[in-house]
GROMACS .gro file of C-alpha atoms in nm:
model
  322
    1UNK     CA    1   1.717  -0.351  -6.949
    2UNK     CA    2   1.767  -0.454  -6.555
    3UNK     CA    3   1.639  -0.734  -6.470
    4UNK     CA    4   1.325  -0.731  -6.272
    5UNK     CA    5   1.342  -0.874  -5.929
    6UNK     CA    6   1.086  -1.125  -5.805
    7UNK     CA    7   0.954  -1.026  -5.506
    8UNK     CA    8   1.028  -1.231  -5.188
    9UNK     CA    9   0.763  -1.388  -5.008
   10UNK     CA   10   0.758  -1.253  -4.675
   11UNK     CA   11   0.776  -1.475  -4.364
   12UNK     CA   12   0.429  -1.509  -4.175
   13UNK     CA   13   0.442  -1.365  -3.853
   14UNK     CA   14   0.492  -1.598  -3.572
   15UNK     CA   15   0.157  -1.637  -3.352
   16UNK     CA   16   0.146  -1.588  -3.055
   17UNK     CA   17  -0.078  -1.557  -2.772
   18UNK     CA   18  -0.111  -1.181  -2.580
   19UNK     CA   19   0.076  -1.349  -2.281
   20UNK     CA   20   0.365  -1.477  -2.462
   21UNK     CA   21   0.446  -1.152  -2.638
   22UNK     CA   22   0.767  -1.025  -2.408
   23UNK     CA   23   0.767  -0.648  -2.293
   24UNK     CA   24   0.993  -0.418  -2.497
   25UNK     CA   25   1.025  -0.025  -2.536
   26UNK     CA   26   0.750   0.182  -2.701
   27UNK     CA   27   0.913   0.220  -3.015
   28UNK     CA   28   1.060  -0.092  -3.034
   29UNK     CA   29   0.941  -0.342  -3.335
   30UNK     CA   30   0.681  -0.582  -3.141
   31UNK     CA   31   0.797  -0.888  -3.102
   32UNK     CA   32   0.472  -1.091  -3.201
   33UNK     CA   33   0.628  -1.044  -3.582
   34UNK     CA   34   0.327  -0.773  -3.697
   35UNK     CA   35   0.601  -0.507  -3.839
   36UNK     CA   36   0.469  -0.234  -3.667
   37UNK     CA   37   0.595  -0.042  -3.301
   38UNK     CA   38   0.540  -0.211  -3.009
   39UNK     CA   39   0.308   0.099  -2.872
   40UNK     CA   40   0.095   0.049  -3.161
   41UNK     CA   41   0.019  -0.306  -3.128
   42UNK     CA   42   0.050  -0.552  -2.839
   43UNK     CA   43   0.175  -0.249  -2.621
   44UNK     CA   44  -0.193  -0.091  -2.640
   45UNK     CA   45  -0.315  -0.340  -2.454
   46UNK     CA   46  -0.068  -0.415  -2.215
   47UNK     CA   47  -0.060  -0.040  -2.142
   48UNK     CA   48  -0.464  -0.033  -2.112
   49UNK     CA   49  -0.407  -0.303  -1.870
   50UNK     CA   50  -0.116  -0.188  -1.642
   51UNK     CA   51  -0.258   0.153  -1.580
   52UNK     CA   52  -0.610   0.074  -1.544
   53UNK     CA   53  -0.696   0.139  -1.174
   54UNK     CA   54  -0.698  -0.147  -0.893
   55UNK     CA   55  -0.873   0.029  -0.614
   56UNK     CA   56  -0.843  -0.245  -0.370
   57UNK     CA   57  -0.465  -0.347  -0.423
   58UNK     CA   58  -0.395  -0.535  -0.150
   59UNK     CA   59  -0.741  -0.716  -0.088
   60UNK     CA   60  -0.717  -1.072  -0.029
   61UNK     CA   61  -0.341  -1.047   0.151
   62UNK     CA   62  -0.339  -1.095   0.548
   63UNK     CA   63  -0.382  -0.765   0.734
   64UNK     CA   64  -0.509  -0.554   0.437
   65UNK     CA   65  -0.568  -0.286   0.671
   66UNK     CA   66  -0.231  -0.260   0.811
   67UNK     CA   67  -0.099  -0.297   0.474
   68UNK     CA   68  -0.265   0.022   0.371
   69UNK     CA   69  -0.140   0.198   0.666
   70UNK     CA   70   0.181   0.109   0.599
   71UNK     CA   71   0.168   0.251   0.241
   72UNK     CA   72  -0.044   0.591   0.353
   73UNK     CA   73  -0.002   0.667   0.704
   74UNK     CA   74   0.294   0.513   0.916
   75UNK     CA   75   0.664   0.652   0.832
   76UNK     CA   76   0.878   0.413   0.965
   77UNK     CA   77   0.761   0.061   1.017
   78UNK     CA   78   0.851  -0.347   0.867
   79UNK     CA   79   0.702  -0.633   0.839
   80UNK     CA   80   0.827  -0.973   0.763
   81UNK     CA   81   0.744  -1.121   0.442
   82UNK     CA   82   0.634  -1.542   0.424
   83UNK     CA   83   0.645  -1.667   0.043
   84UNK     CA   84   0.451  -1.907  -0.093
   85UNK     CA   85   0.713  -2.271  -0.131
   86UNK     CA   86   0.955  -2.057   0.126
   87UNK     CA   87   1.254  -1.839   0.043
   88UNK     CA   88   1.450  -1.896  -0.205
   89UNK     CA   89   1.814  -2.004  -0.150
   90UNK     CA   90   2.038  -1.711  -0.034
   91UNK     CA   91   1.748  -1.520   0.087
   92UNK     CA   92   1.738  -1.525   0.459
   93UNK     CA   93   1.448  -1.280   0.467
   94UNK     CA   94   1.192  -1.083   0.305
   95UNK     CA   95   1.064  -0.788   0.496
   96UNK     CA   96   0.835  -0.520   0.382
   97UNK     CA   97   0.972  -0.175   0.505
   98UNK     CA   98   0.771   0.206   0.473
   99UNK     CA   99   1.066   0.371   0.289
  100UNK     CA  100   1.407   0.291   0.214
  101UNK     CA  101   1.745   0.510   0.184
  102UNK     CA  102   1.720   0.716  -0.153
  103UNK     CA  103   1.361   0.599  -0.172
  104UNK     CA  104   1.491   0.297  -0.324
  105UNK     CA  105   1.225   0.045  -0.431
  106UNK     CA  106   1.438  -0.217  -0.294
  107UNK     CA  107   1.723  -0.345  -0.107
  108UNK     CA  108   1.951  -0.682  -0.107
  109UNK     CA  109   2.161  -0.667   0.151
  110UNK     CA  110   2.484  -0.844   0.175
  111UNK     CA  111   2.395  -1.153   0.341
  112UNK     CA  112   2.106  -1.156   0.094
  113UNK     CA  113   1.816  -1.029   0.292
  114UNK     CA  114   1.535  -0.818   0.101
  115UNK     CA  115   1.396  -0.533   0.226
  116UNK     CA  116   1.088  -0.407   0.043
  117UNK     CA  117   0.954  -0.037   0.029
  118UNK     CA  118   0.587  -0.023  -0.010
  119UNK     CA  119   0.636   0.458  -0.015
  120UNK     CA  120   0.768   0.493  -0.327
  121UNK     CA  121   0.549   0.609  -0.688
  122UNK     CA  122   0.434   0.344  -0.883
  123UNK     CA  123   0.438   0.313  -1.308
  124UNK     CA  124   0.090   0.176  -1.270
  125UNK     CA  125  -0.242   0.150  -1.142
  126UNK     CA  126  -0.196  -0.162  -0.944
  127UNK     CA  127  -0.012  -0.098  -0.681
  128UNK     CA  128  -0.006  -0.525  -0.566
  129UNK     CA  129   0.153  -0.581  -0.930
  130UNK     CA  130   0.430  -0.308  -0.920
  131UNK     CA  131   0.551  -0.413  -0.556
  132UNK     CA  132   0.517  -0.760  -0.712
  133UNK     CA  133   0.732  -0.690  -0.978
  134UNK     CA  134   1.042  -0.566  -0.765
  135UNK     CA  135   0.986  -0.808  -0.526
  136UNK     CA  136   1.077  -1.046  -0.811
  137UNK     CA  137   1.352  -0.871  -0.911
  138UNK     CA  138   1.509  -0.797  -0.549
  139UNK     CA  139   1.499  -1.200  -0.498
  140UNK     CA  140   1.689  -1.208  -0.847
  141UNK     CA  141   1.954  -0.915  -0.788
  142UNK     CA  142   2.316  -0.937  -0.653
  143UNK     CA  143   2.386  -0.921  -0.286
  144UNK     CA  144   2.452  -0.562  -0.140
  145UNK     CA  145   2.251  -0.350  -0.437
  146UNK     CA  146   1.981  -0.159  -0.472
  147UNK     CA  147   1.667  -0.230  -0.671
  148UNK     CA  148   1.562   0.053  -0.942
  149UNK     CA  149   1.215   0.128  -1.045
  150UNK     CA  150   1.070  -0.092  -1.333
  151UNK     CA  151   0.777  -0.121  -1.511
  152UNK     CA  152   0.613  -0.468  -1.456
  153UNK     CA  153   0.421  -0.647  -1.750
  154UNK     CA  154   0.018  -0.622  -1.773
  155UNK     CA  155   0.023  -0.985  -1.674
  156UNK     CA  156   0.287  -1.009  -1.444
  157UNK     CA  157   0.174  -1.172  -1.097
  158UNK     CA  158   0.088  -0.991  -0.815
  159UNK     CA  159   0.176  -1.011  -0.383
  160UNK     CA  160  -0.136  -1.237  -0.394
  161UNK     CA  161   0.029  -1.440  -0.645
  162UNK     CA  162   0.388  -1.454  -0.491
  163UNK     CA  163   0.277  -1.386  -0.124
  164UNK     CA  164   0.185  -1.742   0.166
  165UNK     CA  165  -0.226  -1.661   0.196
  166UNK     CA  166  -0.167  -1.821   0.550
  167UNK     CA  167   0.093  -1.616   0.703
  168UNK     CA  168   0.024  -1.376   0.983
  169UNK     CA  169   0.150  -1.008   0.864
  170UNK     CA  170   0.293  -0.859   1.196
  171UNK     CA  171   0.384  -0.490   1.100
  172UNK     CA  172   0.671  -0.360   1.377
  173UNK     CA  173   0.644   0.031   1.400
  174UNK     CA  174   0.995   0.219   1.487
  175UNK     CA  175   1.054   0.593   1.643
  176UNK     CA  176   1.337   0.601   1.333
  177UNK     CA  177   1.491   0.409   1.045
  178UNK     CA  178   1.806   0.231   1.161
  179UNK     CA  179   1.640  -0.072   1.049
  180UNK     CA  180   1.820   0.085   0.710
  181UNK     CA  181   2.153  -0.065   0.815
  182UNK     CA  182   2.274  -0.350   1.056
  183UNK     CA  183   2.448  -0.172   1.312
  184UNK     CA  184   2.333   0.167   1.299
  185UNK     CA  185   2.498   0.281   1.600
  186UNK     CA  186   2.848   0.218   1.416
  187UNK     CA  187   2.763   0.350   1.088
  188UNK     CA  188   2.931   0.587   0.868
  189UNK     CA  189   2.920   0.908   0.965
  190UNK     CA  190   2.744   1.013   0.614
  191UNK     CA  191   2.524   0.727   0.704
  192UNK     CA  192   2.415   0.800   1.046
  193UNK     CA  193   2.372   1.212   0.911
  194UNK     CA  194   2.157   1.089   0.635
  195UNK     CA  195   1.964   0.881   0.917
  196UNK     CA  196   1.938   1.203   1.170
  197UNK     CA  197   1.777   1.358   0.891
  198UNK     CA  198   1.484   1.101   0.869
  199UNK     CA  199   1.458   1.052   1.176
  200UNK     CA  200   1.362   1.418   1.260
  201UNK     CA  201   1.097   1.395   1.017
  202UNK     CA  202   0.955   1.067   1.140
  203UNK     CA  203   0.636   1.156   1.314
  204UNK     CA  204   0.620   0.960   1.655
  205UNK     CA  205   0.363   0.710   1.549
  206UNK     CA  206   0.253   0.350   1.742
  207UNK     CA  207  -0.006   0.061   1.677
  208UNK     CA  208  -0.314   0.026   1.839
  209UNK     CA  209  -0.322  -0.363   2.007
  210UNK     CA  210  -0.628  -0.577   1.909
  211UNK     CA  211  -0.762  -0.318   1.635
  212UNK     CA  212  -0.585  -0.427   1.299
  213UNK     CA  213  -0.516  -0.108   1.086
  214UNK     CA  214  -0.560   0.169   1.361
  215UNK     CA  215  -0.251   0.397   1.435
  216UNK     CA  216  -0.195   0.665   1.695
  217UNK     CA  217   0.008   0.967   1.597
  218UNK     CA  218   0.190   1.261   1.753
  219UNK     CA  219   0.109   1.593   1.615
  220UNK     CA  220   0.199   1.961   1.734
  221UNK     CA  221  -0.110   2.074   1.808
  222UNK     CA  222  -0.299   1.773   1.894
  223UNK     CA  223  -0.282   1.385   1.864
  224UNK     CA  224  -0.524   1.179   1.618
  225UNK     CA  225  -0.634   0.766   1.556
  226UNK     CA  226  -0.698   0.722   1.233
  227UNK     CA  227  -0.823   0.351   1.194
  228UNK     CA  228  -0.818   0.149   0.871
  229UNK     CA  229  -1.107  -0.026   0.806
  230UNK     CA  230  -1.219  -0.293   0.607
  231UNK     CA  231  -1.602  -0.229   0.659
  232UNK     CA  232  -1.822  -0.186   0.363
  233UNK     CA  233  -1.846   0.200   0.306
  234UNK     CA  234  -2.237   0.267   0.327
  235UNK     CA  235  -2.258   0.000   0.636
  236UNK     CA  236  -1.993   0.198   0.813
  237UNK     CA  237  -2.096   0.547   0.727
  238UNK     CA  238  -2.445   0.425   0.878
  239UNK     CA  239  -2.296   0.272   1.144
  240UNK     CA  240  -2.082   0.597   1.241
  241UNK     CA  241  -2.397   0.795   1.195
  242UNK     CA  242  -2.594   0.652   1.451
  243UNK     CA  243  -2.318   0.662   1.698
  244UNK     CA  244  -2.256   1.025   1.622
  245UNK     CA  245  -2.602   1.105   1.670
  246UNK     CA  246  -2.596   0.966   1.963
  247UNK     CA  247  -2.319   1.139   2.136
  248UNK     CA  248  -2.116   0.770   2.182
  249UNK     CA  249  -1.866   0.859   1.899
  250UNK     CA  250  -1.566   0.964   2.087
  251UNK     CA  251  -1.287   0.811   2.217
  252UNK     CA  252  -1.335   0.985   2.585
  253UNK     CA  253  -1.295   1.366   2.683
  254UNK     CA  254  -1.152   1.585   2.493
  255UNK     CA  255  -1.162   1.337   2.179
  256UNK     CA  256  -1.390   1.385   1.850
  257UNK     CA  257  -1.467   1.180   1.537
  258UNK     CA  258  -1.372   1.458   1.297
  259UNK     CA  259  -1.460   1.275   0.999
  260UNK     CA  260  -1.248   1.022   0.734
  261UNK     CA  261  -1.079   0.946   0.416
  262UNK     CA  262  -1.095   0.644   0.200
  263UNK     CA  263  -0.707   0.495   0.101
  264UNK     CA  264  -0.685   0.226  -0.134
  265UNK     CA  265  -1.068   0.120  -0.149
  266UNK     CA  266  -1.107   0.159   0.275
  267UNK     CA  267  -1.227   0.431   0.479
  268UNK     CA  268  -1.005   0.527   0.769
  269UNK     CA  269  -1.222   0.718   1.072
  270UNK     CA  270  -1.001   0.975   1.195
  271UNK     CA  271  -1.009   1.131   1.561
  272UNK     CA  272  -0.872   1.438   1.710
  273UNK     CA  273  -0.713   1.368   2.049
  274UNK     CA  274  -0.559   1.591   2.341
  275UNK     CA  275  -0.204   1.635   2.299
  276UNK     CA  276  -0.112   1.449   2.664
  277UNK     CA  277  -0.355   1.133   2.531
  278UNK     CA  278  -0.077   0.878   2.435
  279UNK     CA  279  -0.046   0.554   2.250
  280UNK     CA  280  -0.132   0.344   2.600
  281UNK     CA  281  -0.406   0.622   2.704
  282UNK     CA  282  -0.625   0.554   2.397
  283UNK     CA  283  -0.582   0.188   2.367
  284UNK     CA  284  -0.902   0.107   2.596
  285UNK     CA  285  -1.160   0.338   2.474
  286UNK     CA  286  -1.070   0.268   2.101
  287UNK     CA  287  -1.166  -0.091   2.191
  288UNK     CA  288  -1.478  -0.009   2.388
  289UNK     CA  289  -1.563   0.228   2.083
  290UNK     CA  290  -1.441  -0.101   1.869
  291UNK     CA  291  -1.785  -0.306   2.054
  292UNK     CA  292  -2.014   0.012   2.009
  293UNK     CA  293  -1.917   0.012   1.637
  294UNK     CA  294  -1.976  -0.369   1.648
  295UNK     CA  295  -2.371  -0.309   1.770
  296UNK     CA  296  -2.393  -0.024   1.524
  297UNK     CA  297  -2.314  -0.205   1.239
  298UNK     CA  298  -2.566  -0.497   1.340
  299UNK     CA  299  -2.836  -0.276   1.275
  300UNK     CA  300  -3.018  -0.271   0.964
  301UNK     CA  301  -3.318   0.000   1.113
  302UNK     CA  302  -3.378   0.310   0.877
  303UNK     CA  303  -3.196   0.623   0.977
  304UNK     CA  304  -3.361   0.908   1.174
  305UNK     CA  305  -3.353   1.217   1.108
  306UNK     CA  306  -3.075   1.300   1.343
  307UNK     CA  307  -2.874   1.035   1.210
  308UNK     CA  308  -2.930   1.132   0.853
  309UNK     CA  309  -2.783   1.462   0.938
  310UNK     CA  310  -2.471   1.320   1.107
  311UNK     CA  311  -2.379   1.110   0.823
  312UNK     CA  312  -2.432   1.435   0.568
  313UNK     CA  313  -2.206   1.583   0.785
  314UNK     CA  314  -1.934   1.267   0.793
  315UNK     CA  315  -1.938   1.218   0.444
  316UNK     CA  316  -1.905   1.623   0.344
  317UNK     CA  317  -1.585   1.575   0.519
  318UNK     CA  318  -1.457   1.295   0.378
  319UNK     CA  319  -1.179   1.274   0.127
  320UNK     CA  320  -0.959   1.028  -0.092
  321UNK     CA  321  -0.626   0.952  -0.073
  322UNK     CA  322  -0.601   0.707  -0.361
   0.00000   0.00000   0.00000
């Protein structure tokens, strides 16, 4: 008769805390030493927690407002980058960019620089810990390559985390995208043909001085500002309101408030414009409009009528972007 084996005792499972357990694929053992998949255990979580919704991503950062624009409605801007404790050695530069060639995530250049796309789809629902994420792994790549598309961990930091609180954000708007390569007017001819091609889908776009987050924008039929705010939404919607009702809502003749959209927790005002207004032409009534708001938004007396009805009308036209 065989012998009967004595069963081993198994080894307890290590312990560990949620934010010690490493990220691994779905079907993967989990490494916290439970036996079972990844997905089914400490995965659940982290998955709950990296898709759950951040609908203010980049509040608390320096220029919110522009930062949104940047991600929703400029195509071809940058903006340098300050870390907190300073670059890193062999990094001369970080610098936030709309889109990159091949709608790369990321870029190290040669000499080291990073170049950061802030257009590209995200694997979660916080946008600030995804752009986090290959920011980290840009700084941590080999000179000259591209950065792929990753999935960051539930608890990984975020551009609040990695990003100097007291550093001015100064976004640079461009008619094209040769900021793509150093010397674009000697580049390789596949190079410079891939660049033609983006730059005749660039729309002609420029920043408004003095109003952080408000854009002017070139379109075939007629121009438009759309402003990103940082306003709370029933304070501005008021505010807008009583400036609608009282005929001091536009930008000068020929210009309407046609309504908004809310992008990343904001709500950008959008105008229509003539098509000769330019850039320079709406810069002083969008800052005389900037000091009506200003009043507008002072005022905490009831709604009339009238103004009640403007604001149905503003908000049955508003939409969301994200």
């Amino acid at each position: 008769m065989a012998k009967k084996r004595r069963p081993q005792p198994q080894a307890a499972a290590p312990k560990m805390q949620d934010g010690e357990v490493p990220v691994v694929g779905a079907r993967e053992p989990c490494p916290c030493g439970s036996g079972r998949r990844y997905k089914a255990c400490h995965g659940r979580s982290a998955a709950h927690a990296v898709t759950e919704l951040v609908r203010r991503p980049f509040d608390g950062l320096p220029g919110e407002c522009d930062w949104v624009a940047l991600r929703e409605l400029v195509p071809a801007a940058t903006a340098e980058l300050a870390l907190k404790g300073g670059l890193p050695d062999g990094v001369p530069s970080v610098t936030l960019a709309t889109v990159l060639p091949m709608a790369w995530p990321a870029l190290r250049r040669d000499d080291g620089a990073v170049l950061l796309g802030i257009q590209n789809d995200t694997s979660s629902g916080d946008l600030s810990r995804d752009l986090a994420d290959t920011l980290q792994r840009a700084l941590a790549a080999k000179p000259g390559t591209p950065v792929a598309a990753g999935r960051p961990a539930a608890d990984g930091p975020r551009l609040q985390d990695l990003l100097d609180p007291d550093a001015h954000f100064e976004p640079s708007v461009h008619s094209g995208f040769e900021f793509w390569v150093d010397d674009a007017e000697n580049a390789a001819p596949e190079v410079a043909a891939s660049l033609e091609r983006a730059n005749a889908s660039a729309i002609p776009t420029a920043r408004i001085p003095g109003l952080e987050g408000a854009y002017w924008c070139e379109a075939p039929e007629k121009n438009h500002l759309r402003w990103v705010t940082s306003f709370p939404e029933e304070q501005l919607l008021d505010a807008l309101a009583r400036l609608h009702a009282a005929g001091t809502s536009s930008l000068g003749d020929g210009t309407r408030l046609v309504g908004s959209f809310r992008a990343h927790g904001l709500v950008v005002p959008v105008w229509d414009l003539p098509s000769e207004m330019s850039a320079e032409d709406v810069t002083a009534p969008a800052a005389a409009f900037a000091e009506r708001l200003a009043e507008a938004l002072a005022s905490d007396a009831p709604l009339t009528s009238e103004e009640r009805r403007a604001r149905g009308g503003l908000t049955n036209r508003q939409v969301t972007l994200s």
